[in-house]
Short mmCIF file of C-alpha atoms in Angstrom, two decimals:
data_model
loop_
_atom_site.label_atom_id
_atom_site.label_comp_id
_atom_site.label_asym_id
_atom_site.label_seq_id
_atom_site.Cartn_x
_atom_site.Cartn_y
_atom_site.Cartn_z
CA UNK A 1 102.61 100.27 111.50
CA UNK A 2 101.65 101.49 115.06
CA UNK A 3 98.53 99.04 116.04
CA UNK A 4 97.17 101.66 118.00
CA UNK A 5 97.43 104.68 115.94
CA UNK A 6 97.74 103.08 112.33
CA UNK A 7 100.82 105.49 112.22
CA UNK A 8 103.18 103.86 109.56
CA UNK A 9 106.42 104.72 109.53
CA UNK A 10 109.66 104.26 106.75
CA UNK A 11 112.22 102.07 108.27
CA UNK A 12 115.81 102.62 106.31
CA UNK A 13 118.25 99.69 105.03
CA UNK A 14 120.32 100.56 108.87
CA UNK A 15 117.59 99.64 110.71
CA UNK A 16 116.73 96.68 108.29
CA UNK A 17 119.73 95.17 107.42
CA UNK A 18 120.45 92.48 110.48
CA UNK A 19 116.52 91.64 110.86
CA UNK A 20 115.54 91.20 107.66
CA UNK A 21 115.92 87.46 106.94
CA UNK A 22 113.43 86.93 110.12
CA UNK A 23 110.46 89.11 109.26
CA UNK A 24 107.13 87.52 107.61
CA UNK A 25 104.42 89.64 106.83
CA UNK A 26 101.60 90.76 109.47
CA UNK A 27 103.53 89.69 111.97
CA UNK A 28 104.12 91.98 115.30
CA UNK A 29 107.86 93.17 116.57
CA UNK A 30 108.30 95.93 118.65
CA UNK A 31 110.34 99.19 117.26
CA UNK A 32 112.81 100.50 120.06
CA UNK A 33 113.33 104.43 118.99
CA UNK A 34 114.53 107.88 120.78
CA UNK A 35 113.35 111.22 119.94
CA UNK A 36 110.82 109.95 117.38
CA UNK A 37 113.91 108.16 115.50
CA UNK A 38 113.84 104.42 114.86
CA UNK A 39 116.64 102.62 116.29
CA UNK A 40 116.26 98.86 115.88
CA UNK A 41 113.69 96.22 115.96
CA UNK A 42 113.15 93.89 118.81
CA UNK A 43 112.77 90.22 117.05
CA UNK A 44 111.61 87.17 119.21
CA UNK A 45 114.44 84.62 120.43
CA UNK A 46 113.45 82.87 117.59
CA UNK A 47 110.49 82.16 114.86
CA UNK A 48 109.31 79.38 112.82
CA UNK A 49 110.23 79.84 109.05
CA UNK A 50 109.08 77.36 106.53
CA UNK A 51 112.02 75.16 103.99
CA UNK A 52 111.44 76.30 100.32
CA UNK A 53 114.86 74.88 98.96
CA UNK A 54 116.82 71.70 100.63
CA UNK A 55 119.74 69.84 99.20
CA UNK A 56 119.58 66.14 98.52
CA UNK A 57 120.03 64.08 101.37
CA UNK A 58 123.41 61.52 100.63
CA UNK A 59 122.14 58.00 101.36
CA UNK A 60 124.47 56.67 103.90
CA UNK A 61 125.71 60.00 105.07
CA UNK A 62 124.76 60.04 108.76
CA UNK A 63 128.95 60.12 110.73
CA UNK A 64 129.71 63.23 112.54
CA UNK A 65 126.15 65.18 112.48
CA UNK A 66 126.01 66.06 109.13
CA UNK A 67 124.10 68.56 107.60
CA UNK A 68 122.77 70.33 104.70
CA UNK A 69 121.99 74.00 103.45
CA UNK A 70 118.39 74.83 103.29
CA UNK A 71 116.84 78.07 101.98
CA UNK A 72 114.00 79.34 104.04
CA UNK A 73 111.01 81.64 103.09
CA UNK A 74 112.73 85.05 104.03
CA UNK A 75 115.58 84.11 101.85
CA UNK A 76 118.12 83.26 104.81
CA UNK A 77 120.07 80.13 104.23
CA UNK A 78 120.84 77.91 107.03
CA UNK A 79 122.32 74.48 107.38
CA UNK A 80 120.15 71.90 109.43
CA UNK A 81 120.12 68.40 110.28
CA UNK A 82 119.47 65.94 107.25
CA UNK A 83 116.01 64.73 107.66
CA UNK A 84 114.77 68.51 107.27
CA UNK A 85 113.02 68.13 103.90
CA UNK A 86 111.38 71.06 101.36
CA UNK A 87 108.04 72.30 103.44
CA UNK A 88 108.95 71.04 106.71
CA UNK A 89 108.64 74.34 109.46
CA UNK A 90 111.43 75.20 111.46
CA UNK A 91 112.60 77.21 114.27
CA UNK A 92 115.23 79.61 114.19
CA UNK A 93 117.44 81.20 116.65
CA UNK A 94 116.80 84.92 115.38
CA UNK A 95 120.62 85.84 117.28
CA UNK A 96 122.69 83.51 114.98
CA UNK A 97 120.19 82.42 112.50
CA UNK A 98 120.57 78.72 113.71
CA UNK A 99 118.38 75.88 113.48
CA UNK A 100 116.86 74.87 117.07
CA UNK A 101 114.11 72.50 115.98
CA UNK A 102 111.42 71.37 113.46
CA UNK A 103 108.15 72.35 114.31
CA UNK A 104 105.69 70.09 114.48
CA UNK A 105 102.42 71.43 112.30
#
């Protein structure tokens, strides 16, 4: 929706597709378009996503980085260091769809 004229407009599964997993509701992105068409969406370098699914920790597991799989609150899966638990906040590079960091609350 256009904050200044409350203009909505219908964005198709194109458009969509490669953004998807890094949109939360309300917030703001900008809409790069030509002629009145929508082209693509311009995302932040990254945003903060909250950890609604983590796999179990291994006790003992800590040689060569490991990591696990988490699934986030957009539905994008991404593997992350192991101390990221279920609920923790975390930033993601919105490029790759890499970790970066966990976000301190």
């Amino acid at each position: 929706m256009n904050t200044e004229t409350f203009e909505q407009l219908a964005l198709g599964p194109d458009v969509m597709e490669d953004v998807k997993d890094f949109l939360l509701e309300n917030e703001i992105i900008s809409l790069e378009s030509y002629d009145g068409e929508p082209l693509s969406l311009k995302l932040p370098t990254a945003v903060d996503l909250r950890v609604v699914w983590a796999e179990a920790a291994i006790a003992g597991d800590t040689a060569n980085s490991p990591t696990k799989q988490v699934e986030l609150e957009t539905g994008l899966r991404a593997q992350v260091p192991m101390f990221v638990q279920e609920g923790d906040v975390i930033r993601v590079d919105t490029r790759d769809g890499s970790y970066v960091t966990r976000v301190k609350q």
